[in-house]
Structure formats: structure tokens, C-alpha cells
mmCIF file of C-alpha atoms in Angstrom:
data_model
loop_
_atom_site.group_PDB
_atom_site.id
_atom_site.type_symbol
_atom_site.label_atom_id
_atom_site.label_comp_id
_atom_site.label_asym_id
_atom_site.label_seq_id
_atom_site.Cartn_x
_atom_site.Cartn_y
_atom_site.Cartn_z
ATOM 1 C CA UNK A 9 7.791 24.205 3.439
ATOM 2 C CA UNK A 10 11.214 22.342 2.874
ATOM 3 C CA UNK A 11 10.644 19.462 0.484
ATOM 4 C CA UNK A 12 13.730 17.373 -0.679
ATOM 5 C CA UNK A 13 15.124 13.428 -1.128
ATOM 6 C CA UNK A 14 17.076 12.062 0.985
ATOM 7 C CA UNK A 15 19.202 8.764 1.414
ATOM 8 C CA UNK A 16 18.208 6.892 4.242
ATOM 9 C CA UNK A 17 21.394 7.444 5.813
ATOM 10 C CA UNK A 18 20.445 11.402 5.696
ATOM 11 C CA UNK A 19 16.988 10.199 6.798
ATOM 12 C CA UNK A 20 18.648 8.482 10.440
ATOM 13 C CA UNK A 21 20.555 11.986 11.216
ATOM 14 C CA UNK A 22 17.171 14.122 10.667
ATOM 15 C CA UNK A 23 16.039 14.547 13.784
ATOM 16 C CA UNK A 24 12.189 15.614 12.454
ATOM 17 C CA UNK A 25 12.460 12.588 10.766
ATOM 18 C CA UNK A 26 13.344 10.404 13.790
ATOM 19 C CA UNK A 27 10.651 12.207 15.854
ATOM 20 C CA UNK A 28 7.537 10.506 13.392
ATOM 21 C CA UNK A 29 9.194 7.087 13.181
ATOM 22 C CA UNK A 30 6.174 4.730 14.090
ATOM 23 C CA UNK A 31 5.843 1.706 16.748
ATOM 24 C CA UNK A 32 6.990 -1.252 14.384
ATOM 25 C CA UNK A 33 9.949 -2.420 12.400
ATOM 26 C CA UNK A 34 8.570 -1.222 9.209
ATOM 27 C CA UNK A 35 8.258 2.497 10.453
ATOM 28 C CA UNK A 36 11.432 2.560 11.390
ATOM 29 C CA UNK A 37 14.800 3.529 9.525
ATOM 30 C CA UNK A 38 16.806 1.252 11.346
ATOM 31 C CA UNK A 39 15.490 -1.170 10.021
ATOM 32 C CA UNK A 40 14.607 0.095 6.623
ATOM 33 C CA UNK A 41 18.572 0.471 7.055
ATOM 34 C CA UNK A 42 19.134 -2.811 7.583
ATOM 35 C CA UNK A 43 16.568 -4.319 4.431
ATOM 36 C CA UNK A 44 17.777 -2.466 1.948
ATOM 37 C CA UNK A 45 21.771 -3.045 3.122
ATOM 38 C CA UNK A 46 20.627 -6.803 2.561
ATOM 39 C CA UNK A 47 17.687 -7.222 0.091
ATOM 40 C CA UNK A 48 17.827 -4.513 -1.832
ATOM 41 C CA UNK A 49 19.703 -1.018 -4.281
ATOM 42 C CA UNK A 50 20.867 1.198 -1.592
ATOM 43 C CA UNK A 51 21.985 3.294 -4.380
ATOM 44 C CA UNK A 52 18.102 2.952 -5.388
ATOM 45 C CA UNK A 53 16.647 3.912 -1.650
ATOM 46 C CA UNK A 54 15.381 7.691 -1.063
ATOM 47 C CA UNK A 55 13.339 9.085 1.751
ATOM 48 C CA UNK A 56 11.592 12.529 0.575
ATOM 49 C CA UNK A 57 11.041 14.290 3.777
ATOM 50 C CA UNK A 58 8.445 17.864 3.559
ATOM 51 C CA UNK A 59 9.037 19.713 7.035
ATOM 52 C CA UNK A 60 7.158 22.523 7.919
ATOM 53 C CA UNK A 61 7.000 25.087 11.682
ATOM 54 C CA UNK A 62 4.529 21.999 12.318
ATOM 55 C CA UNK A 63 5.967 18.875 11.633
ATOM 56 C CA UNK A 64 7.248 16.701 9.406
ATOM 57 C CA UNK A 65 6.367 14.083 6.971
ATOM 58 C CA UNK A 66 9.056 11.180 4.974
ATOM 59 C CA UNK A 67 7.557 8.831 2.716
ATOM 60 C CA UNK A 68 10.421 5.870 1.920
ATOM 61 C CA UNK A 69 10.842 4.660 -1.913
ATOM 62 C CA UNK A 70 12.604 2.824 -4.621
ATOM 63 C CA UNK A 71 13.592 3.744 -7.662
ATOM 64 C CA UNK A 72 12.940 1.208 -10.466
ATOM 65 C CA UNK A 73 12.950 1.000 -14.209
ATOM 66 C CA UNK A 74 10.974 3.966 -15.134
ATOM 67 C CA UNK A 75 8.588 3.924 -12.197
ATOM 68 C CA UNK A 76 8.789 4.160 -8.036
ATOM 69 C CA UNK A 77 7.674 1.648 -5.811
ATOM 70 C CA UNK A 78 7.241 1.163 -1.896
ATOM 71 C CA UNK A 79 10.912 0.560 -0.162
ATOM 72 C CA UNK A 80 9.858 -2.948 1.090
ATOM 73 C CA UNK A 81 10.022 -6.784 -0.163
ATOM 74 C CA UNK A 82 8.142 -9.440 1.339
ATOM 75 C CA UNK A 83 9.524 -9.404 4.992
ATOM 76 C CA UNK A 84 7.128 -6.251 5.347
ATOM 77 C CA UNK A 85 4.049 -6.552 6.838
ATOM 78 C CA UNK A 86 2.764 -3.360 5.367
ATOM 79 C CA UNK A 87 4.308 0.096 4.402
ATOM 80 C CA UNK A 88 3.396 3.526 4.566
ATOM 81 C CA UNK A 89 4.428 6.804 5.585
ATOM 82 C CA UNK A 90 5.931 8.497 8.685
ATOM 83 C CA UNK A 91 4.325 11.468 10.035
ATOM 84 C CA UNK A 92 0.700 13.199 9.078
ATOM 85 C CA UNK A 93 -0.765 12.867 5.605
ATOM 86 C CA UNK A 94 -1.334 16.974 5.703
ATOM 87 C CA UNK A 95 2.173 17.358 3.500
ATOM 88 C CA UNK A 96 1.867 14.025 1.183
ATOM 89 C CA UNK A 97 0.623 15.905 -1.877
ATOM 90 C CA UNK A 98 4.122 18.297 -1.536
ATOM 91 C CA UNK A 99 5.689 15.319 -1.732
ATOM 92 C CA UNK A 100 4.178 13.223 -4.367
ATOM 93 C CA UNK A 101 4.381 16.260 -6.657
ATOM 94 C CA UNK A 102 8.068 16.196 -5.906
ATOM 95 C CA UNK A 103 8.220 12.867 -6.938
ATOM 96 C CA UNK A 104 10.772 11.614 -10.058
ATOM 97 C CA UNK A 105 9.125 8.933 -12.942
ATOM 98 C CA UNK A 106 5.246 8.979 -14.134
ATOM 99 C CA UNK A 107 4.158 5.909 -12.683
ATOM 100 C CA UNK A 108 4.324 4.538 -8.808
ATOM 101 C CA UNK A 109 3.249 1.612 -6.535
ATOM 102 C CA UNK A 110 3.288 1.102 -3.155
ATOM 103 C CA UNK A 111 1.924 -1.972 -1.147
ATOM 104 C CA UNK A 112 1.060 -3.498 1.027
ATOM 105 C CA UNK A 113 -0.723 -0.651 3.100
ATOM 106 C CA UNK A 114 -3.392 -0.172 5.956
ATOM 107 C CA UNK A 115 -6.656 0.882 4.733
ATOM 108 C CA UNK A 116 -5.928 4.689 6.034
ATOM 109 C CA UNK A 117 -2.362 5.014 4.470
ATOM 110 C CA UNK A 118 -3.821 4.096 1.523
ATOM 111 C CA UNK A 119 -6.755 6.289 1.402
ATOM 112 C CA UNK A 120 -4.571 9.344 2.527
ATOM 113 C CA UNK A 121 -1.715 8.017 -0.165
ATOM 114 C CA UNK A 122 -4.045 7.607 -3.163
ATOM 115 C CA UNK A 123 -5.575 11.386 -2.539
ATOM 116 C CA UNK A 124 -2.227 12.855 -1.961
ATOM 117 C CA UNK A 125 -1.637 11.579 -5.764
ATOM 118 C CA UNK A 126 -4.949 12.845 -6.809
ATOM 119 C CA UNK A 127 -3.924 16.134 -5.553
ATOM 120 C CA UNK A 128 -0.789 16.056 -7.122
ATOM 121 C CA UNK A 129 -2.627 15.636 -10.321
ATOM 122 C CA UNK A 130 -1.868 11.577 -10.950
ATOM 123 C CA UNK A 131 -4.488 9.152 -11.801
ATOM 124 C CA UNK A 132 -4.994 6.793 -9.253
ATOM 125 C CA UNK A 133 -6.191 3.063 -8.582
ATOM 126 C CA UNK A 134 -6.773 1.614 -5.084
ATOM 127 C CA UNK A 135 -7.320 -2.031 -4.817
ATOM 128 C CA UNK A 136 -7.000 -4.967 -2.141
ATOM 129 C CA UNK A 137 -3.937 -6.791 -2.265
ATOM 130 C CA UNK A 138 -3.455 -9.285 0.859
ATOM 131 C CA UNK A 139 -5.001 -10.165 3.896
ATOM 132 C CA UNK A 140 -3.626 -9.536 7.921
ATOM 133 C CA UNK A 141 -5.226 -11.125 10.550
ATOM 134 C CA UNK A 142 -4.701 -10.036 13.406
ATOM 135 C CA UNK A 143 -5.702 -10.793 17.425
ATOM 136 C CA UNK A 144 -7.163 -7.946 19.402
ATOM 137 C CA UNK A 145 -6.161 -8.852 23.038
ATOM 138 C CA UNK A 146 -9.008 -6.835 24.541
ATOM 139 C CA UNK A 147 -7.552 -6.967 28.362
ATOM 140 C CA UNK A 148 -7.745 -10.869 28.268
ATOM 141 C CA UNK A 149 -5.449 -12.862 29.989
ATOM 142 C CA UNK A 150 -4.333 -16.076 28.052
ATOM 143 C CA UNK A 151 -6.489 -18.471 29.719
ATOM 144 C CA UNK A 152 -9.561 -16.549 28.535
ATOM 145 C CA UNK A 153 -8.022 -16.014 25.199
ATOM 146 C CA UNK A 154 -7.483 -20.017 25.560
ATOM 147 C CA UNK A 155 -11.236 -20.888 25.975
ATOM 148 C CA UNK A 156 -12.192 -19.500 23.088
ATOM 149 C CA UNK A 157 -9.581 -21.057 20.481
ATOM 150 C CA UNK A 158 -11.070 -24.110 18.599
ATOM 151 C CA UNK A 159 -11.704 -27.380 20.602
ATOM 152 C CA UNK A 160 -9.119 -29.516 18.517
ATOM 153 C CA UNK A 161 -6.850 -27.210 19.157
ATOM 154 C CA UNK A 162 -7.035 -26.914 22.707
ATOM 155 C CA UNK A 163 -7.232 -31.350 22.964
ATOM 156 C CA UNK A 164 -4.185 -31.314 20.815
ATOM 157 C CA UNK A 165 -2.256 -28.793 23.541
ATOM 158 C CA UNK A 166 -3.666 -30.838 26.033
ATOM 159 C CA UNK A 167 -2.944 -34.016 24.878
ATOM 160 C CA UNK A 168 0.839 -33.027 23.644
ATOM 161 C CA UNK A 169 1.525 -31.384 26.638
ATOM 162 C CA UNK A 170 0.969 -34.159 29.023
ATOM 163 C CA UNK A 171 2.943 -36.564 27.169
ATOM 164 C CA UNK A 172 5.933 -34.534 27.946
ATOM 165 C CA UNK A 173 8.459 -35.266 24.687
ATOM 166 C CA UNK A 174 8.608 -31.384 24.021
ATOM 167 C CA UNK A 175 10.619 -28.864 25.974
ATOM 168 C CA UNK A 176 9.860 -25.785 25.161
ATOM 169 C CA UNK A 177 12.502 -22.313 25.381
ATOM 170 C CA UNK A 178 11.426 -18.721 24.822
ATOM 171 C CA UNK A 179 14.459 -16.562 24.861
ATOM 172 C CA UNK A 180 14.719 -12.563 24.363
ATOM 173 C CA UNK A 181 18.600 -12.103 23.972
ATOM 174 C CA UNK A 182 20.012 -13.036 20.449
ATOM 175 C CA UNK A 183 22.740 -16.233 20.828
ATOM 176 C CA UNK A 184 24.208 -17.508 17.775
ATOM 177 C CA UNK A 185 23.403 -20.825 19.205
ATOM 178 C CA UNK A 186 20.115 -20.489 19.428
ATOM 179 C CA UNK A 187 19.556 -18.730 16.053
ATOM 180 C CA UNK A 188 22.239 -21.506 14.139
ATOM 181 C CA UNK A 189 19.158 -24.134 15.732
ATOM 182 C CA UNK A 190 16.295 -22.061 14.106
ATOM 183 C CA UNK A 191 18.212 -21.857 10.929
ATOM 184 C CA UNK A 192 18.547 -25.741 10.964
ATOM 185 C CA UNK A 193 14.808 -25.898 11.540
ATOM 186 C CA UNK A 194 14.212 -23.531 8.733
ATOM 187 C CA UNK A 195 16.207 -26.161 6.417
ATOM 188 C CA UNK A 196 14.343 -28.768 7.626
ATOM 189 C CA UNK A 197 10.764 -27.489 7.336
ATOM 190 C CA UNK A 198 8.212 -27.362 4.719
ATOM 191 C CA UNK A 199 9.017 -23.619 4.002
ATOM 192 C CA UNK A 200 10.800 -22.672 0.764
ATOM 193 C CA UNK A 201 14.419 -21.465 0.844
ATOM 194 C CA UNK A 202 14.747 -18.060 2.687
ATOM 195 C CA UNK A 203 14.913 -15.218 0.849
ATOM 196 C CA UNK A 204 18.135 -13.398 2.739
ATOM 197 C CA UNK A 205 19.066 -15.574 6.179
ATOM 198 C CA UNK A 206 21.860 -12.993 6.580
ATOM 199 C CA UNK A 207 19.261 -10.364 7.188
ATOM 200 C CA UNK A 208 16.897 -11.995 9.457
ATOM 201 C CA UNK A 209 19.885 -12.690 11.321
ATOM 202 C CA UNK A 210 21.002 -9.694 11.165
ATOM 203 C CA UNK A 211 17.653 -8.161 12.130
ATOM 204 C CA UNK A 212 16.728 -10.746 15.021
ATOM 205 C CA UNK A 213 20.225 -9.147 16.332
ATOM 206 C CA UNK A 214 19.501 -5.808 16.518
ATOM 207 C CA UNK A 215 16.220 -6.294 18.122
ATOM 208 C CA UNK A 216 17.569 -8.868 20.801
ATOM 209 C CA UNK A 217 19.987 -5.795 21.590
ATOM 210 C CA UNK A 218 16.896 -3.566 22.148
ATOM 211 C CA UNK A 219 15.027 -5.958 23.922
ATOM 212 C CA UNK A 220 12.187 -6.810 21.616
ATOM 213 C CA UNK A 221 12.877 -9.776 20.105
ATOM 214 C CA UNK A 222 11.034 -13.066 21.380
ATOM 215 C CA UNK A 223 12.476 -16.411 19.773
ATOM 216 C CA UNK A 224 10.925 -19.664 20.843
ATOM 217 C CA UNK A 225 12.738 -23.295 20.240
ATOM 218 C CA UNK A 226 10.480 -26.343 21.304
ATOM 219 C CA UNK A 227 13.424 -29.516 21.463
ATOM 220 C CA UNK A 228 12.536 -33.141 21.479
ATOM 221 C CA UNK A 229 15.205 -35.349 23.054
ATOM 222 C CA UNK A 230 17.820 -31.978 23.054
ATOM 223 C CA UNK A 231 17.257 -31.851 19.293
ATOM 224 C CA UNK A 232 15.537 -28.567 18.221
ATOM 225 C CA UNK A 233 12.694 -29.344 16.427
ATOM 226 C CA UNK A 234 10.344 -26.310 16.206
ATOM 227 C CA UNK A 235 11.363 -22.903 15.963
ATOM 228 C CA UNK A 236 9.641 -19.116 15.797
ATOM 229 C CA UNK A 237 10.951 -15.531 15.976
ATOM 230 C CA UNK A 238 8.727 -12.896 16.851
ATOM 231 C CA UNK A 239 9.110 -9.407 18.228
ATOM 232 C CA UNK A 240 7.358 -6.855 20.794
ATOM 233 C CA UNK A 241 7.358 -3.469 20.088
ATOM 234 C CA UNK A 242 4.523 -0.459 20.738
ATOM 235 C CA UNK A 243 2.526 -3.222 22.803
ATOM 236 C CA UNK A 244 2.279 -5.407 19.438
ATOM 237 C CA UNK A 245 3.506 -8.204 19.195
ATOM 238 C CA UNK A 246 4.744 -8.953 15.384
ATOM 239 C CA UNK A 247 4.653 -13.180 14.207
ATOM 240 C CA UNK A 248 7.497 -12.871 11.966
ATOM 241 C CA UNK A 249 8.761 -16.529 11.123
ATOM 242 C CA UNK A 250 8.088 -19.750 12.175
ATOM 243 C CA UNK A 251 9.317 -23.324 11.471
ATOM 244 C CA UNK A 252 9.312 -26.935 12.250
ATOM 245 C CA UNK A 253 10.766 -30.604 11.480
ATOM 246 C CA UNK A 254 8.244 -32.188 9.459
ATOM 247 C CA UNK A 255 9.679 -35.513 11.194
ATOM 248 C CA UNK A 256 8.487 -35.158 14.693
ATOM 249 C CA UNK A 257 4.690 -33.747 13.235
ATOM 250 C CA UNK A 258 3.537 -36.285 15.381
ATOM 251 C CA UNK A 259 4.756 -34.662 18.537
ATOM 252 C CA UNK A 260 3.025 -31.307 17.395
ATOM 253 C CA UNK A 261 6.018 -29.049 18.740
ATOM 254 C CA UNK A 262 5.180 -25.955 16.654
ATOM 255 C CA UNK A 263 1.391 -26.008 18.159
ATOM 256 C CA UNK A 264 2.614 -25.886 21.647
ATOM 257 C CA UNK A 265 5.093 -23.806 20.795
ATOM 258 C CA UNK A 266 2.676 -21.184 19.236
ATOM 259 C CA UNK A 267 0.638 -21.879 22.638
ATOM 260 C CA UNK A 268 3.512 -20.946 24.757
ATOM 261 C CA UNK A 269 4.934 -17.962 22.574
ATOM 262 C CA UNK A 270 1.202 -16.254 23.025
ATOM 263 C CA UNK A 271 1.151 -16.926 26.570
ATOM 264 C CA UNK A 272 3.961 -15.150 27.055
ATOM 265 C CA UNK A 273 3.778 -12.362 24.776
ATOM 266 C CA UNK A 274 -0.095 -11.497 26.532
ATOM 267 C CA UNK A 275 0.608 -12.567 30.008
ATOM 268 C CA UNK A 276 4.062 -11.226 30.400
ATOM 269 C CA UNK A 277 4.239 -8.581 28.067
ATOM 270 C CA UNK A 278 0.844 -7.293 27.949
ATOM 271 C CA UNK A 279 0.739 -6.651 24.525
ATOM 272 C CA UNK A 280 -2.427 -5.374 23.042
ATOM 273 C CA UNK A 281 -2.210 -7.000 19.542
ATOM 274 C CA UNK A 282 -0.778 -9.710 17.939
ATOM 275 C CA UNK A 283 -0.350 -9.126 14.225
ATOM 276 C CA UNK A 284 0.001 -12.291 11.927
ATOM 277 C CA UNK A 285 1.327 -10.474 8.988
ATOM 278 C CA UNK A 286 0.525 -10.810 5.600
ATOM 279 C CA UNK A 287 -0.909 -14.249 3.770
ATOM 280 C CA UNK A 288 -4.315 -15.833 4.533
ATOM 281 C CA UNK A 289 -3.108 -18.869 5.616
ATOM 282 C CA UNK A 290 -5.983 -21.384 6.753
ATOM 283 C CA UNK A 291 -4.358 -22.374 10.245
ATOM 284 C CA UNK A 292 -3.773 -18.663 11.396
ATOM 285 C CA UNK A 293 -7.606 -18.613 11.719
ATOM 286 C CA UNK A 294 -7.414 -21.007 14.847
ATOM 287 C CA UNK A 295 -5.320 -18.620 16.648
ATOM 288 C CA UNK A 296 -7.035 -15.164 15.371
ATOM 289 C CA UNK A 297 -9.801 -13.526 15.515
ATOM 290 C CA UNK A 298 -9.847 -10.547 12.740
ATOM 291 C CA UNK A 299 -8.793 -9.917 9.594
ATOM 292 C CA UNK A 300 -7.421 -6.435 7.959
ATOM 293 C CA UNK A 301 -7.326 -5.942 4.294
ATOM 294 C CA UNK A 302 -3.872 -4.788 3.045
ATOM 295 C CA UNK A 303 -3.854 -2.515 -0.225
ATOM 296 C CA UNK A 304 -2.399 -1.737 -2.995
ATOM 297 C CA UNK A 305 -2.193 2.188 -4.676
ATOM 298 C CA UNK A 306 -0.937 2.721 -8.199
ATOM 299 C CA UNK A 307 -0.782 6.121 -9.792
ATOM 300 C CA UNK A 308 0.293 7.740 -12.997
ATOM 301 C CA UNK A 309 1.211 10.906 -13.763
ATOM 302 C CA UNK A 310 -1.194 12.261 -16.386
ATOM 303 C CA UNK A 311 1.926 14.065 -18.250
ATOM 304 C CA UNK A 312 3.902 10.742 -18.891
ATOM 305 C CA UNK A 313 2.528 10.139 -22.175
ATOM 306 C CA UNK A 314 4.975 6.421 -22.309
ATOM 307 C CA UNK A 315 3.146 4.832 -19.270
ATOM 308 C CA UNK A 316 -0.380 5.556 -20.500
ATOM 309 C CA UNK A 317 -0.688 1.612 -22.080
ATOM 310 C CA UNK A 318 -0.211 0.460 -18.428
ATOM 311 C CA UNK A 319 -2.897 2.506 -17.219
ATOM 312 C CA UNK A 320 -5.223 1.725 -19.861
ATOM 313 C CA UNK A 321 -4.562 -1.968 -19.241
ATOM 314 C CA UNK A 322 -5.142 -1.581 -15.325
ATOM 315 C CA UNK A 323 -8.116 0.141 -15.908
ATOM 316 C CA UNK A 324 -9.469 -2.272 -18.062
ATOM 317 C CA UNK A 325 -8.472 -5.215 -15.641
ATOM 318 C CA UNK A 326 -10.410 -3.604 -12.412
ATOM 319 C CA UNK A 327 -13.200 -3.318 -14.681
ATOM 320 C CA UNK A 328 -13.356 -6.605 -15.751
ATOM 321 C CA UNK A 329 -12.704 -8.091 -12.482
ATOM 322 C CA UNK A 330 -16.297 -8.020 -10.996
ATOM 323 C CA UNK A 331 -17.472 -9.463 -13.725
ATOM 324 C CA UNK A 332 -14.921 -12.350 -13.607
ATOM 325 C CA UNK A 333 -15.681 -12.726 -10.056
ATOM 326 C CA UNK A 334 -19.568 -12.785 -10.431
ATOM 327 C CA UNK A 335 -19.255 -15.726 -12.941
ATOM 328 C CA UNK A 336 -16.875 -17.945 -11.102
ATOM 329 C CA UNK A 337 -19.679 -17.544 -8.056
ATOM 330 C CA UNK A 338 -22.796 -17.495 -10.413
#
């Protein structure tokens, strides 16, 4: 087996490594590319790659202050690893530092992560970290998806909708126009300051030039007031930002823009999920139906005598926790 770190440029010319890329942004090195280019060290990014006569497995990383973590920040919806878990342990025993942490990640990836570590002779501690709800499409078309949201909801979309004060623009082909409006939204909006504009530009560019990017603007008067930029990819459709002018509330253009952008995303693009990404916000619950836990995997090498205190204190804190937890509830 061929084991060995990579840069992600390296990575993007391995054609094994190509071949496993997965069906979102986050499983792909284009984009992992592009984040790291913007938000992050590239001199800091590896991709350890094990290849075998049977395949081929990468997991992505980032090299810290004595310890590895996932290559991600919080424009992830999750991470994990490319390729089947059968070569992970190769990998994590190739591993540099004594102590790692990668999250968010699916219930599976974790699972197959944490034992690939135990394997590798690490200690390891899996624990919930976020919540990701999620709609499951289940061959609906977006009127029956419709009769089952929450009556308010629905009266509000009615109501807004006849009135007739919001025009509403979905638009798959990146225009600096249209993106300079959502940015002005952005500024406008509730939201706090965004963490790197010139890489969600930058990324909302590369996927209008592959054809999965789906930005909505809902305009009252001509004046963009509501704004959200989604993508389509592997028949999911990703909710990655969304925005509106606190001043024109009353007008509700984000809910009927929300309204249109999943009407066309399952009636036009047939996607089978929509994924909500990370947070547990209470007003995705109107518009979802499930929710995935996200977690979190820390390990440390048993031979790294100088990161034993933060294992002893992470070990202390699960145990503690249920007890915390059964007090606050009684």
C-alpha cells in the first residue's frame, strides 16, 4: 500500500484521488482549494492519500500548534473522508502530532474515523457537536411538500403573495450585479459581519460556471431586499446563505423567497434532499422535517506523553456531563 501527504495541489493532479471525490462542495478539492486559498494556511493544508490495487482513500487536514484538525472552518457543513474507510487506520498511523480533531462529521464518518484511531493505537472520544436538519423529498412535488408546512406559514405566503410588493428572481449564472445586491443585503441584515466575502464570491463563481449554483433576490420597488445562495449538486440541494433587509420585515420577502427557492430546487431540479447545514435554528423547523446529529472525534496518541493533561481533562468533562445534564432537567 502507498501511504504519503500530499498538498492539495498534489491532491487535484491524483487521479485516484479525483476518482473518490464525493457529491458536495465539501468532498471536493476544488473547493477545499478554494477555502483554504481564502480562509485558511495553505502552507498548513495536507491531504494523506493510502492507494492500494483496490482503491484509494485521502483524508484532508490542518496542521496546528502541536495537534491536527479537520481542513474546514465554519462554511462546512460537515467533513470527512474521500474514499472507503478500509485504509483509514494506514493513514492515521501515518499521521504527524499526538493529538487530532476533526468535526463536524456524519454519524458513519465518525464511527469509521474514531476506530481507524483506535486501530492506530490513539485514545479516542466521540461526542455530538451540532445539529443538520435536513428535508427528505421522498418523490413529492412542492405542492404536497406545501400542505404539510405549518399553517402560519402557508397564510403568511398566501397573504404576501397576493399583495404583490415582492418580485422575486432565481438565477443560476453568477453576475457581479446580482451578487454586489446580495452583498448589500448581507450588510443590511441581522447577520454578523461575514467571515471572508471574497470567498463566497469566489465560490458562488465557480459553481455558477458549473451550473450548480441557485441564487435567489426577492426586490421591493427594484430595490433588492432579500437575498439567498444555494447550490445543487448529487441531487442535494445545499442552503448555504441567506439574508434580508430588516426594513421591509413587514413585506416578508425572505419567506417567499425561501418558498420560491424550494419550489424550484424540487420541482425543477428534482433534487432528493435539501440539507440546511449546520445550527439548530428555531425557524428551519417550519421548512424541515429531520434532523442529523453532526459529531465531533478527538484522539490522542497514547505515546505523546505532553498532551496527556488534555485528555485527562476531556475525559473528565464527558463524564461529568450527564450528570450536569440530569440536574439542569431534574
Amino acid at each position: 500500500m502507498d501511504v504519503y501527504h500530499a498538498s492539495l495541489k498534489e491532491a487535484q493532479a491524483d487521479p485516484r484521488v479525483i476518482a473518490v471525490q464525493g457529491a458536495s462542495p465539501f468532498e471536493r478539492l476544488d473547493w477545499l482549494a478554494l477555502l483554504t486559498s481564502h480562509c485558511l494556511d495553505e502552507t498548513k493544508a495536507r491531504v494523506t492519500i493510502a492507494a492500494d490495487a483496490q482503491g484509494c482513500t485521502a483524508l484532508p487536514w490542518l496542521e496546528g500548534k502541536g495537534r491536527i484538525t479537520a481542513l474546514a472552518n465554519w462554511y462546512n457543513f460537515f467533513v470527512g473522508f474521500l474514499g472507503d474507510e478500509i485504509r483509514l487506520s494506514e493513514i492515521v498511523r501515518r499521521l504527524p502530532h499526538g493529538r487530532a480533531l476533526f468535526a463536524p462529521l456524519p454519524k458513519d464518518d465518525a464511527a469509521a474515523l474514531a476506530e481507524a484511531f483506535r486501530k492506530a493505537g490513539w485514545m479516542v472520544l466521540v461526542e455530538p457537536c451540532d445539529s443538520n436538519h435536513i428535508l427528505a423529498v421522498n418523490g413529492r412535488s412542492f405542492a404536497e411538500y406545501w400542505t404539510d408546512r405549518p399553517g402560519a406559514l402557508r397564510e403568511t405566503v398566501r397573504r404576501k403573495s397576493r399583495k404583490g410588493e415582492v418580485n422575486l428572481r432565481l438565477v443560476t449564472q453568477f453576475s457581479q450585479t446580482d451578487w454586489d445586491a446580495y452583498e448589500a443585503i448581507y450588510r443590511l441584515s441581522w447577520k454578523p459581519g461575514e467571515g471572508s466575502p471574497d470567498f463566497l464570491r469566489a465560490w458562488a463563481e465557480m459553481e455558477g460556471k458549473a451550473g450548480r449554483l441557485r441564487l435567489g433576490i426577492a426586490e421591493v420597488a427594484g430595490q433588492p431586499v432579500a437575498a439567498q445562495f444555494w447550490t445543487v449538486e448529487g441531487r442535494t440541494a445545499f442552503i448555504h446563505k441567506l439574508a434580508h433587509d430588516e426594513r421591509f420585515r413587514k413585506q416578508s420577502p425572505g419567506t417567499l423567497l425561501s418558498a420560491a427557492m424550494f419550489e424550484h430546487v424540487i420541482d425543477r431540479d428534482g433534487v432528493s434532499l435539501i440539507d440546511f447545514g449546520t445550527g439548530d435554528d428555531p425557524y428551519k423547523r417550519d421548512w424541515m422535517e429531520d434532523v442529523r446529529v453532526r459529531w465531533r472525534v478527538r484522539a490522542w496518541r497514547k505515546s505523546s506523553v505532553r498532551h496527556w493533561p488534555s485528555l485527562i481533562r476531556a475525559l473528565a468533562a464527558q463524564r461529568l456531563r450527564p450528570l450536569v445534564s440530569r440536574n439542569h432537567h431534574g
